[in-house]
Each structure stands twice: as C-alpha cells, then as structure tokens.
Coordinates of C-alpha atoms in Angstrom, one line a residue:
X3 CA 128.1 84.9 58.8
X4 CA 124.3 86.2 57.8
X5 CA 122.7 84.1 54.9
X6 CA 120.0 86.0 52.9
X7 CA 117.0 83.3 52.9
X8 CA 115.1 83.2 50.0
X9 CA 111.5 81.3 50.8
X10 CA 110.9 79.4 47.5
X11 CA 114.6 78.6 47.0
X12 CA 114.9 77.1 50.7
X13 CA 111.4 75.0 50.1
X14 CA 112.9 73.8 46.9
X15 CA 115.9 72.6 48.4
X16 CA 114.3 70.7 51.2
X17 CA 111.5 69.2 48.4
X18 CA 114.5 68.0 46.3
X19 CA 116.6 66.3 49.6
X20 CA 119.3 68.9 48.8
X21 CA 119.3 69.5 53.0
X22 CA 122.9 70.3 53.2
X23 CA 122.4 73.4 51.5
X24 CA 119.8 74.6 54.0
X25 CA 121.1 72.8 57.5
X26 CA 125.3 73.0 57.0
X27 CA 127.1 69.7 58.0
X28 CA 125.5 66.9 57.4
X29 CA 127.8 64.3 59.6
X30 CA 125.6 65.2 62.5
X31 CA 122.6 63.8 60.6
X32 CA 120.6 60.6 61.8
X33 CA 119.8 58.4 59.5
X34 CA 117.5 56.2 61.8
X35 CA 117.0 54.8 65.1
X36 CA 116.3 50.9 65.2
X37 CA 115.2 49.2 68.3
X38 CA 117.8 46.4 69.0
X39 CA 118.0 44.1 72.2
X40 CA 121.5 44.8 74.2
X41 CA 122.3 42.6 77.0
X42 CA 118.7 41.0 77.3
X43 CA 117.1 44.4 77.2
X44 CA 115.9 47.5 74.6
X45 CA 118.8 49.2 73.3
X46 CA 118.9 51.7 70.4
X47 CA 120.9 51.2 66.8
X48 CA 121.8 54.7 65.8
X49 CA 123.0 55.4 62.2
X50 CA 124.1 58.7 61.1
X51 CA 124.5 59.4 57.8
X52 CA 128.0 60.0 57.5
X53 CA 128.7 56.2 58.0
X54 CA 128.8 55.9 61.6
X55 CA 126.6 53.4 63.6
X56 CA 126.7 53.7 67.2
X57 CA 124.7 51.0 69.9
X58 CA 123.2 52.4 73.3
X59 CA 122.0 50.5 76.1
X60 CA 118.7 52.6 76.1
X61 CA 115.4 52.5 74.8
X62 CA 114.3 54.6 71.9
X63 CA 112.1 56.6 73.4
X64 CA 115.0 57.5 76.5
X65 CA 117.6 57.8 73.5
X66 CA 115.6 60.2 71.7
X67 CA 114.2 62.3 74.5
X68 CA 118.2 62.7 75.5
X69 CA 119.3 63.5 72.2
X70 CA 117.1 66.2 71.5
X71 CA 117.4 67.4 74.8
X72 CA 121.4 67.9 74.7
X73 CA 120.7 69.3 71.3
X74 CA 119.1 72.4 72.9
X75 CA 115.2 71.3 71.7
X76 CA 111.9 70.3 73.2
X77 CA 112.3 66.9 74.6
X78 CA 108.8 66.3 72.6
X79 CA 108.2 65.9 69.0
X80 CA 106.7 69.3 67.4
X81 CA 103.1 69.1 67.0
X82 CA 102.3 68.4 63.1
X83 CA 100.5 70.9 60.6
X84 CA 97.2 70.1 62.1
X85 CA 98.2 70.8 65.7
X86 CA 96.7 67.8 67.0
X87 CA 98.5 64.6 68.8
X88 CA 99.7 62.5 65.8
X89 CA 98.8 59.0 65.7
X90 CA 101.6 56.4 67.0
X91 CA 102.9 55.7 63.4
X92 CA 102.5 58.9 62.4
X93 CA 105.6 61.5 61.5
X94 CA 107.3 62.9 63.9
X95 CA 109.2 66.1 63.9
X96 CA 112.1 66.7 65.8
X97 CA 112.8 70.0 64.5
X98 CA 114.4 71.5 61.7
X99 CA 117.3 68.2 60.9
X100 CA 115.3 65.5 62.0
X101 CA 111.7 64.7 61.0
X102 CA 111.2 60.5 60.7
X103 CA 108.4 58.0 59.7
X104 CA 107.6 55.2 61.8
X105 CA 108.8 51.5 59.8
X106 CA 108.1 48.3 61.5
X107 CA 111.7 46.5 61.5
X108 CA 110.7 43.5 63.9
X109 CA 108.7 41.5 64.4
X110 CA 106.9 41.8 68.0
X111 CA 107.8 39.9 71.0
X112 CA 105.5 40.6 73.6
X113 CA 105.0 44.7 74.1
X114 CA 108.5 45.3 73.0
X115 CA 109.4 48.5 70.4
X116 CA 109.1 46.9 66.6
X117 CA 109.2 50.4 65.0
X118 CA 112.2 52.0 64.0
X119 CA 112.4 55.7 63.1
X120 CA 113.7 57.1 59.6
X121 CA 114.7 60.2 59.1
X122 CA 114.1 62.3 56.1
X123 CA 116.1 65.3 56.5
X124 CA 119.4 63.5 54.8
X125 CA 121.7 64.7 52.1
X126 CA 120.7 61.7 49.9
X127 CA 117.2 59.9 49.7
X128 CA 116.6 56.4 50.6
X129 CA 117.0 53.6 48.1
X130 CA 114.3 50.8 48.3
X131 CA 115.0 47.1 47.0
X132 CA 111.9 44.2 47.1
X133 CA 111.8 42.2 50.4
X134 CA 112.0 38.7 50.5
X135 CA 108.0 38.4 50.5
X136 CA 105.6 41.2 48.7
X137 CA 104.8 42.6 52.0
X138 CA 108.4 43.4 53.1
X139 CA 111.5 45.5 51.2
X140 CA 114.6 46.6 52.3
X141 CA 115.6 50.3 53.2
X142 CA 118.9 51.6 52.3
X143 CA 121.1 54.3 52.7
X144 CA 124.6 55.0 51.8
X145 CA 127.3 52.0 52.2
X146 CA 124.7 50.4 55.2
X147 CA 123.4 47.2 55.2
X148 CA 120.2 46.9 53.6
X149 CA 117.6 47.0 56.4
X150 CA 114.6 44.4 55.8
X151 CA 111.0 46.7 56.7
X152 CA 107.8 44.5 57.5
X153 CA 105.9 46.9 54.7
X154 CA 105.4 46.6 51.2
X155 CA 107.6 48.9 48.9
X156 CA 104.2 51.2 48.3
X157 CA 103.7 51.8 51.8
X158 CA 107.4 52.4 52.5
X159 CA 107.4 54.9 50.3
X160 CA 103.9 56.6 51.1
X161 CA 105.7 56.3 54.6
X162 CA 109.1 58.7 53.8
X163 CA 107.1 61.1 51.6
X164 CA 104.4 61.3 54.3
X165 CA 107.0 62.4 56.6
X166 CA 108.8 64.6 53.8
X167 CA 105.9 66.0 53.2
X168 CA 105.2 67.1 56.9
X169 CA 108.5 68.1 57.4
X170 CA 108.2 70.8 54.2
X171 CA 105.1 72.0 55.9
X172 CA 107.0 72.7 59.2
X173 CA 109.7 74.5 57.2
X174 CA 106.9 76.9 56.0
X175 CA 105.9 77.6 59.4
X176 CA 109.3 78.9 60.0
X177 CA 109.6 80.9 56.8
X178 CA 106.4 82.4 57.1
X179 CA 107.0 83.3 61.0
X180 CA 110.2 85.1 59.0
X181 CA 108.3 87.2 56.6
X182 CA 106.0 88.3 59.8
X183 CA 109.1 89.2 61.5
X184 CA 110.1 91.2 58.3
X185 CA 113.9 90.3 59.5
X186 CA 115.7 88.4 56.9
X187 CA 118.2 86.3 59.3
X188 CA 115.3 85.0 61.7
X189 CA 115.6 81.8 60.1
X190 CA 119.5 81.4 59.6
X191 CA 120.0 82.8 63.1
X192 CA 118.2 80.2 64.2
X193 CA 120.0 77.5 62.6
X194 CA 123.3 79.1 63.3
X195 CA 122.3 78.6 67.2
X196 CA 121.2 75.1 66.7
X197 CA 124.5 74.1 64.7
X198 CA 126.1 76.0 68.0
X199 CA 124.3 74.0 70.2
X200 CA 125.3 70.6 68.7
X201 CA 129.3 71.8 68.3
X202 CA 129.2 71.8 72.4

C-alpha cells in the first residue's frame, strides 16, 4: 500500500509527537534503555512503549548495537545535522523510530554506564514531576514507574527537545532527499521495508 507523503504535513506530525501517523505500530517503540546491574554485572532495562519492560544480561552499548543491527540498520548512531562526531551526552539517532537524549539515572560507581537513553520518537510525550531535590525530577511515560533523573526539570526538558529537535532535522534530510528523487514513495517505501524488517 503506497502513501502519498506530504513534507509539511509529515514534519508537523513528528513536531507535535503524533509518530504513529508517520511510523505505523507503535508497540515496537522503545521508550528507553536504562543501565541496570544483572547478576553482578551491566545489564540493560528495556521499556517499550506499549507497556512491556524486558531485562538483558548485556551492556547498553552491546544491547543497542544488536538491536539496531537485527533491525536491518547501521550498527552506529546517524551522524547529527552538523556531520560531526556528537559529544557523549549528545542525541543520538538511531534512525527514523528511535532518536534518544542521554539522562543520567545513577549515580556512578567506578567507570560503570550512569546514562540512560530516552527516546523521543513515541506516540505520547514524556511527563516530568519534581525530584526529590532541585537538581533531580522524575521521567514518566505511560503506566511506568516514575523514573528518578539526576537533572533538574529545565535540563530534562532542554534534554528531550534537544533530541526532538535533532530528530525533525534528520526527517528533513529524508524528505528533501525525496523531492530530489522527484518520486513520491521514496520515503514510505522506505519505512514500509523497515516495518518489514522488524516483522522478521
């Protein structure tokens, strides 16, 4: 089935969180990837944004390099708008369902992980509540527990939109290679064949 993309309608959508319209299903959604100790070592907490929460005995960086790998993408993060390296804490993009921001959820023991990954490509935006201190809030989503973020609810927030923000510019890139292609179903043939890949 052939959907007839319209540019500033699609952008629109994805400015407003209304994903599902652009992406299909959005069970498959991550919500965010938490680093979590399992068995004495770095595991992952995985939400998805249909409820489920799943724990792996692997780091976050293994975790995410397999995800995106049986997906059919990259195993690296798509450079950012400026084409150069982003920082550490800086927005990552997966491709076109997940783009996150980095949120410190630990504290740090040693070298260990203390920053968890949010995504922003979700049917429904986070909801932010004040932390027990002025420099901490929680993140929520959907019926989760609240999850407590070692930032203040400004930086949180500067955080998503950051990585919203990124995310709309790599959405552009695609539409724009679209127009240059003067093909109309560039864009939703590509999502068609990711949303095929994932259905394997």
């Amino acid at each position: 089935m052939h959907i007839k993309w319209n540019t500033d309608t699609a952008i629109e959508l994805v400015a407003n969180n209304q994903f599902h319209d652009v992406y299909g299903d959005p069970s498959k959604y991550i919500c965010c990837v938490l680093p979590q100790y399992v068995n004495g070592t770095d595991g992952t907490h995985c939400y998805y944004a249909d409820g489920r929460e799943v724990v792996v005995e692997q780091s976050m960086r293994r975790f995410l390099r397999n995800l995106i790998r049986d997906e059919g993408w990259g195993i690296s993060p798509i450079r950012p708008v400026t084409g150069a390296k982003p920082s550490y804490t800086d927005p990552r993009i997966y491709g076109p369902h997940m783009t996150t921001a980095f949120l410190k959820v630990r504290q740090p023991i040693g070298r260990d992980i203390v920053y968890g990954q949010f995504n922003v490509v979700l049917p429904e935006p986070y909801r932010l509540k004040a932390g027990i201190t002025p420099d901490t809030c929680y993140i929520c989503y959907g019926d989760f527990e609240p999850i407590l973020v070692y930032h203040s609810m400004q930086h949180t927030q500067r955080k998503l939109r950051e990585a919203l923000q990124e995310h709309i510019y790599y959405m552009r890139r695609w539409f724009a290679y679209m127009g240059i292609t003067r093909n109309r179903y560039v864009v939703s043939e590509l999502f068609y064949a990711w949303d095929h890949l994932v259905r394997k």
